[in-house]
Amino acid sequence: MNASLLRVGVDMVNIRELANMLETSETTFLDSCWTEAEQTYCAGSVPRLAARWAAKEAAMKALGHGLGEVDPLDIEVQAVEGEAPTLHLRASAAAYAAEAEINSLALSLTHETDFALAFVVALGAGAISESPAQTAVRLAVTDGFPTREPGSTTTPLVTP
């Protein structure tokens, strides 16, 4: 059942806190949270690992299920240098996406000195179509939009 055609999730990770956790934990922490491909891509870069952790948390929020329900390894951030990162879901994460009728995910990542942030948008079938009310508003706005007078180089902000 599709409860919502559009879902969003956002998460922010403190890079220094994650660095401390990685320094004080065994390699099992790294292996239980990031796939081998993610670890290879990040090559030990804590900001990159933090951004990927934020992406996993944001994806869980967009799916409507938390860490206790979704294995972090079931959400993988795939990246190719010079291209936007994408999310690959498997097992529990893929099952929750199918249950929610989510057929598309968009991901945005960023990191600075102290924080990493991820934003996930999940779309279901028909999420892009307009409701009748949205169509009416769009038509009312575009039909009444001021146009340029012939020969003019400016568009008036207010029609006379």
PDB file of C-alpha atoms in Angstrom:
ATOM      1  CA  MET A   1       0.000   0.000   0.000  1.00  0.00           C
ATOM      2  CA  ASN A   2       1.358   3.382  -0.984  1.00  0.00           C
ATOM      3  CA  ALA A   3       0.814   5.708   1.978  1.00  0.00           C
ATOM      4  CA  SER A   4       2.610   8.577   0.281  1.00  0.00           C
ATOM      5  CA  LEU A   5       3.811   9.117  -3.265  1.00  0.00           C
ATOM      6  CA  LEU A   6       6.617  11.416  -2.156  1.00  0.00           C
ATOM      7  CA  ARG A   7       8.821  10.843   0.862  1.00  0.00           C
ATOM      8  CA  VAL A   8      11.947  12.608   2.054  1.00  0.00           C
ATOM      9  CA  GLY A   9      14.667  11.801   4.534  1.00  0.00           C
ATOM     10  CA  VAL A  10      17.536  13.923   5.785  1.00  0.00           C
ATOM     11  CA  ASP A  11      20.369  13.188   8.180  1.00  0.00           C
ATOM     12  CA  MET A  12      23.448  14.979   9.486  1.00  0.00           C
ATOM     13  CA  VAL A  13      26.535  13.298  10.952  1.00  0.00           C
ATOM     14  CA  ASN A  14      29.202  14.901  13.124  1.00  0.00           C
ATOM     15  CA  ILE A  15      32.436  13.924  11.365  1.00  0.00           C
ATOM     16  CA  ARG A  16      34.601  14.226  14.503  1.00  0.00           C
ATOM     17  CA  GLU A  17      32.279  11.973  16.503  1.00  0.00           C
ATOM     18  CA  LEU A  18      32.365   9.375  13.740  1.00  0.00           C
ATOM     19  CA  ALA A  19      36.172   9.620  13.588  1.00  0.00           C
ATOM     20  CA  ASN A  20      36.331   8.941  17.341  1.00  0.00           C
ATOM     21  CA  MET A  21      33.994   5.964  16.977  1.00  0.00           C
ATOM     22  CA  LEU A  22      36.104   4.540  14.160  1.00  0.00           C
ATOM     23  CA  GLU A  23      39.331   5.018  16.143  1.00  0.00           C
ATOM     24  CA  THR A  24      38.004   3.336  19.278  1.00  0.00           C
ATOM     25  CA  SER A  25      36.091   0.467  17.671  1.00  0.00           C
ATOM     26  CA  GLU A  26      37.206  -2.703  16.033  1.00  0.00           C
ATOM     27  CA  THR A  27      37.042  -3.192  12.281  1.00  0.00           C
ATOM     28  CA  THR A  28      33.711  -4.961  12.785  1.00  0.00           C
ATOM     29  CA  PHE A  29      32.055  -1.533  13.189  1.00  0.00           C
ATOM     30  CA  LEU A  30      33.362  -0.459   9.791  1.00  0.00           C
ATOM     31  CA  ASP A  31      32.405  -3.789   8.227  1.00  0.00           C
ATOM     32  CA  SER A  32      28.923  -3.781   9.760  1.00  0.00           C
ATOM     33  CA  CYS A  33      28.008  -0.306   8.498  1.00  0.00           C
ATOM     34  CA  TRP A  34      29.717   0.188   5.123  1.00  0.00           C
ATOM     35  CA  THR A  35      29.882  -2.256   2.231  1.00  0.00           C
ATOM     36  CA  GLU A  36      33.214  -3.336   0.829  1.00  0.00           C
ATOM     37  CA  ALA A  37      32.612  -1.140  -2.238  1.00  0.00           C
ATOM     38  CA  GLU A  38      31.878   1.886  -0.022  1.00  0.00           C
ATOM     39  CA  GLN A  39      35.002   1.269   2.041  1.00  0.00           C
ATOM     40  CA  THR A  40      37.092   0.970  -1.120  1.00  0.00           C
ATOM     41  CA  TYR A  41      35.657   4.184  -2.587  1.00  0.00           C
ATOM     42  CA  CYS A  42      36.115   6.128   0.661  1.00  0.00           C
ATOM     43  CA  ALA A  43      39.689   4.847   1.140  1.00  0.00           C
ATOM     44  CA  GLY A  44      39.626   5.746   4.836  1.00  0.00           C
ATOM     45  CA  SER A  45      38.231   9.261   4.314  1.00  0.00           C
ATOM     46  CA  VAL A  46      36.099   9.898   7.400  1.00  0.00           C
ATOM     47  CA  PRO A  47      34.124  12.734   5.739  1.00  0.00           C
ATOM     48  CA  ARG A  48      33.183  10.382   2.884  1.00  0.00           C
ATOM     49  CA  LEU A  49      32.235   7.616   5.317  1.00  0.00           C
ATOM     50  CA  ALA A  50      30.186  10.129   7.316  1.00  0.00           C
ATOM     51  CA  ALA A  51      28.347  11.287   4.193  1.00  0.00           C
ATOM     52  CA  ARG A  52      27.529   7.685   3.338  1.00  0.00           C
ATOM     53  CA  TRP A  53      26.303   7.011   6.874  1.00  0.00           C
ATOM     54  CA  ALA A  54      24.086  10.101   6.637  1.00  0.00           C
ATOM     55  CA  ALA A  55      22.769   8.777   3.296  1.00  0.00           C
ATOM     56  CA  LYS A  56      21.892   5.417   4.839  1.00  0.00           C
ATOM     57  CA  GLU A  57      20.048   7.121   7.714  1.00  0.00           C
ATOM     58  CA  ALA A  58      18.262   9.518   5.337  1.00  0.00           C
ATOM     59  CA  ALA A  59      17.229   6.604   3.114  1.00  0.00           C
ATOM     60  CA  MET A  60      15.843   4.738   6.136  1.00  0.00           C
ATOM     61  CA  LYS A  61      13.794   7.806   7.042  1.00  0.00           C
ATOM     62  CA  ALA A  62      12.472   8.073   3.478  1.00  0.00           C
ATOM     63  CA  LEU A  63      11.556   4.374   3.629  1.00  0.00           C
ATOM     64  CA  GLY A  64       9.800   4.908   6.954  1.00  0.00           C
ATOM     65  CA  HIS A  65      11.902   2.322   8.800  1.00  0.00           C
ATOM     66  CA  GLY A  66      14.804   2.768  11.182  1.00  0.00           C
ATOM     67  CA  LEU A  67      18.137   1.238  12.018  1.00  0.00           C
ATOM     68  CA  GLY A  68      16.637  -1.641  13.981  1.00  0.00           C
ATOM     69  CA  GLU A  69      14.610  -2.671  10.935  1.00  0.00           C
ATOM     70  CA  VAL A  70      17.037  -2.031   8.081  1.00  0.00           C
ATOM     71  CA  ASP A  71      20.560  -3.425   7.938  1.00  0.00           C
ATOM     72  CA  PRO A  72      22.942  -0.587   6.954  1.00  0.00           C
ATOM     73  CA  LEU A  73      24.626  -2.967   4.516  1.00  0.00           C
ATOM     74  CA  ASP A  74      21.305  -3.234   2.642  1.00  0.00           C
ATOM     75  CA  ILE A  75      21.707   0.401   1.556  1.00  0.00           C
ATOM     76  CA  GLU A  76      24.765   1.136  -0.538  1.00  0.00           C
ATOM     77  CA  VAL A  77      25.886   4.505  -1.834  1.00  0.00           C
ATOM     78  CA  GLN A  78      27.345   3.931  -5.258  1.00  0.00           C
ATOM     79  CA  ALA A  79      29.596   6.575  -6.704  1.00  0.00           C
ATOM     80  CA  VAL A  80      31.620   7.109  -9.820  1.00  0.00           C
ATOM     81  CA  GLU A  81      34.036  10.056  -9.818  1.00  0.00           C
ATOM     82  CA  GLY A  82      32.455  13.009 -11.551  1.00  0.00           C
ATOM     83  CA  GLU A  83      28.894  11.635 -11.337  1.00  0.00           C
ATOM     84  CA  ALA A  84      26.123  12.091  -8.797  1.00  0.00           C
ATOM     85  CA  PRO A  85      25.997   9.341  -6.161  1.00  0.00           C
ATOM     86  CA  THR A  86      23.139   6.851  -6.269  1.00  0.00           C
ATOM     87  CA  LEU A  87      21.532   4.491  -3.780  1.00  0.00           C
ATOM     88  CA  HIS A  88      21.355   0.745  -4.302  1.00  0.00           C
ATOM     89  CA  LEU A  89      18.900  -1.128  -2.073  1.00  0.00           C
ATOM     90  CA  ARG A  90      18.938  -4.835  -1.321  1.00  0.00           C
ATOM     91  CA  ALA A  91      17.254  -7.275   1.067  1.00  0.00           C
ATOM     92  CA  SER A  92      15.369  -5.457   3.870  1.00  0.00           C
ATOM     93  CA  ALA A  93      15.725  -1.981   2.333  1.00  0.00           C
ATOM     94  CA  ALA A  94      14.519  -3.200  -1.075  1.00  0.00           C
ATOM     95  CA  ALA A  95      11.571  -4.977   0.564  1.00  0.00           C
ATOM     96  CA  TYR A  96      10.484  -1.824   2.401  1.00  0.00           C
ATOM     97  CA  ALA A  97      10.819   0.217  -0.810  1.00  0.00           C
ATOM     98  CA  ALA A  98       8.666  -2.299  -2.686  1.00  0.00           C
ATOM     99  CA  GLU A  99       6.098  -2.327   0.125  1.00  0.00           C
ATOM    100  CA  ALA A 100       5.868   1.480  -0.054  1.00  0.00           C
ATOM    101  CA  GLU A 101       5.712   1.326  -3.879  1.00  0.00           C
ATOM    102  CA  ILE A 102       8.836   3.483  -4.133  1.00  0.00           C
ATOM    103  CA  ASN A 103      10.310   3.228  -7.605  1.00  0.00           C
ATOM    104  CA  SER A 104      12.881   6.020  -7.619  1.00  0.00           C
ATOM    105  CA  LEU A 105      15.378   7.479  -5.155  1.00  0.00           C
ATOM    106  CA  ALA A 106      17.397  10.665  -5.492  1.00  0.00           C
ATOM    107  CA  LEU A 107      20.377  11.390  -3.247  1.00  0.00           C
ATOM    108  CA  SER A 108      22.350  14.515  -2.447  1.00  0.00           C
ATOM    109  CA  LEU A 109      25.468  14.406  -0.247  1.00  0.00           C
ATOM    110  CA  THR A 110      27.729  17.083   1.157  1.00  0.00           C
ATOM    111  CA  HIS A 111      30.400  17.366   3.819  1.00  0.00           C
ATOM    112  CA  GLU A 112      32.388  20.180   5.325  1.00  0.00           C
ATOM    113  CA  THR A 113      34.882  20.353   8.183  1.00  0.00           C
ATOM    114  CA  ASP A 114      32.549  19.258  10.979  1.00  0.00           C
ATOM    115  CA  PHE A 115      29.436  17.770   9.409  1.00  0.00           C
ATOM    116  CA  ALA A 116      28.207  15.533   6.616  1.00  0.00           C
ATOM    117  CA  LEU A 117      24.660  15.820   5.337  1.00  0.00           C
ATOM    118  CA  ALA A 118      22.499  13.659   3.091  1.00  0.00           C
ATOM    119  CA  PHE A 119      19.086  14.302   1.603  1.00  0.00           C
ATOM    120  CA  VAL A 120      17.020  11.526   0.005  1.00  0.00           C
ATOM    121  CA  VAL A 121      13.853  11.933  -2.034  1.00  0.00           C
ATOM    122  CA  ALA A 122      11.798   8.789  -2.664  1.00  0.00           C
ATOM    123  CA  LEU A 123       9.153   8.815  -5.380  1.00  0.00           C
ATOM    124  CA  GLY A 124       6.336   6.370  -5.917  1.00  0.00           C
ATOM    125  CA  ALA A 125       4.322   5.708  -9.042  1.00  0.00           C
ATOM    126  CA  GLY A 126       2.362   8.785 -10.049  1.00  0.00           C
ATOM    127  CA  ALA A 127       4.226  11.128  -7.707  1.00  0.00           C
ATOM    128  CA  ILE A 128       4.924  13.579 -10.481  1.00  0.00           C
ATOM    129  CA  SER A 129       1.361  13.965 -11.725  1.00  0.00           C
ATOM    130  CA  GLU A 130      -0.685  16.985 -10.639  1.00  0.00           C
ATOM    131  CA  SER A 131      -3.853  16.894  -8.616  1.00  0.00           C
ATOM    132  CA  PRO A 132      -6.871  18.723 -10.087  1.00  0.00           C
ATOM    133  CA  ALA A 133      -6.300  21.558  -7.583  1.00  0.00           C
ATOM    134  CA  GLN A 134      -2.633  21.892  -8.598  1.00  0.00           C
ATOM    135  CA  THR A 135      -3.642  21.986 -12.261  1.00  0.00           C
ATOM    136  CA  ALA A 136      -6.222  24.717 -11.555  1.00  0.00           C
ATOM    137  CA  VAL A 137      -3.653  26.821  -9.690  1.00  0.00           C
ATOM    138  CA  ARG A 138      -1.030  26.346 -12.414  1.00  0.00           C
ATOM    139  CA  LEU A 139      -3.517  27.338 -15.127  1.00  0.00           C
ATOM    140  CA  ALA A 140      -4.749  30.343 -13.147  1.00  0.00           C
ATOM    141  CA  VAL A 141      -1.195  31.564 -12.653  1.00  0.00           C
ATOM    142  CA  THR A 142       0.016  30.967 -16.208  1.00  0.00           C
ATOM    143  CA  ASP A 143      -3.158  32.297 -17.846  1.00  0.00           C
ATOM    144  CA  GLY A 144      -2.899  35.515 -15.854  1.00  0.00           C
ATOM    145  CA  PHE A 145       0.867  35.910 -16.206  1.00  0.00           C
ATOM    146  CA  PRO A 146       1.789  39.267 -17.716  1.00  0.00           C
ATOM    147  CA  THR A 147       3.360  39.139 -21.130  1.00  0.00           C
ATOM    148  CA  ARG A 148       5.615  41.575 -22.942  1.00  0.00           C
ATOM    149  CA  GLU A 149       4.110  44.185 -25.170  1.00  0.00           C
ATOM    150  CA  PRO A 150       5.163  43.780 -28.817  1.00  0.00           C
ATOM    151  CA  GLY A 151       8.526  45.497 -29.305  1.00  0.00           C
ATOM    152  CA  SER A 152       9.166  45.821 -25.549  1.00  0.00           C
ATOM    153  CA  THR A 153      12.290  44.389 -23.909  1.00  0.00           C
ATOM    154  CA  THR A 154      10.783  44.087 -20.426  1.00  0.00           C
ATOM    155  CA  THR A 155       7.950  42.130 -18.883  1.00  0.00           C
ATOM    156  CA  PRO A 156       5.764  44.160 -16.522  1.00  0.00           C
ATOM    157  CA  LEU A 157       5.492  42.826 -12.979  1.00  0.00           C
ATOM    158  CA  VAL A 158       1.922  44.070 -12.723  1.00  0.00           C
ATOM    159  CA  THR A 159      -0.537  44.216 -15.566  1.00  0.00           C
ATOM    160  CA  PRO A 160      -2.464  47.492 -15.933  1.00  0.00           C
TER     161      PRO A 160
END
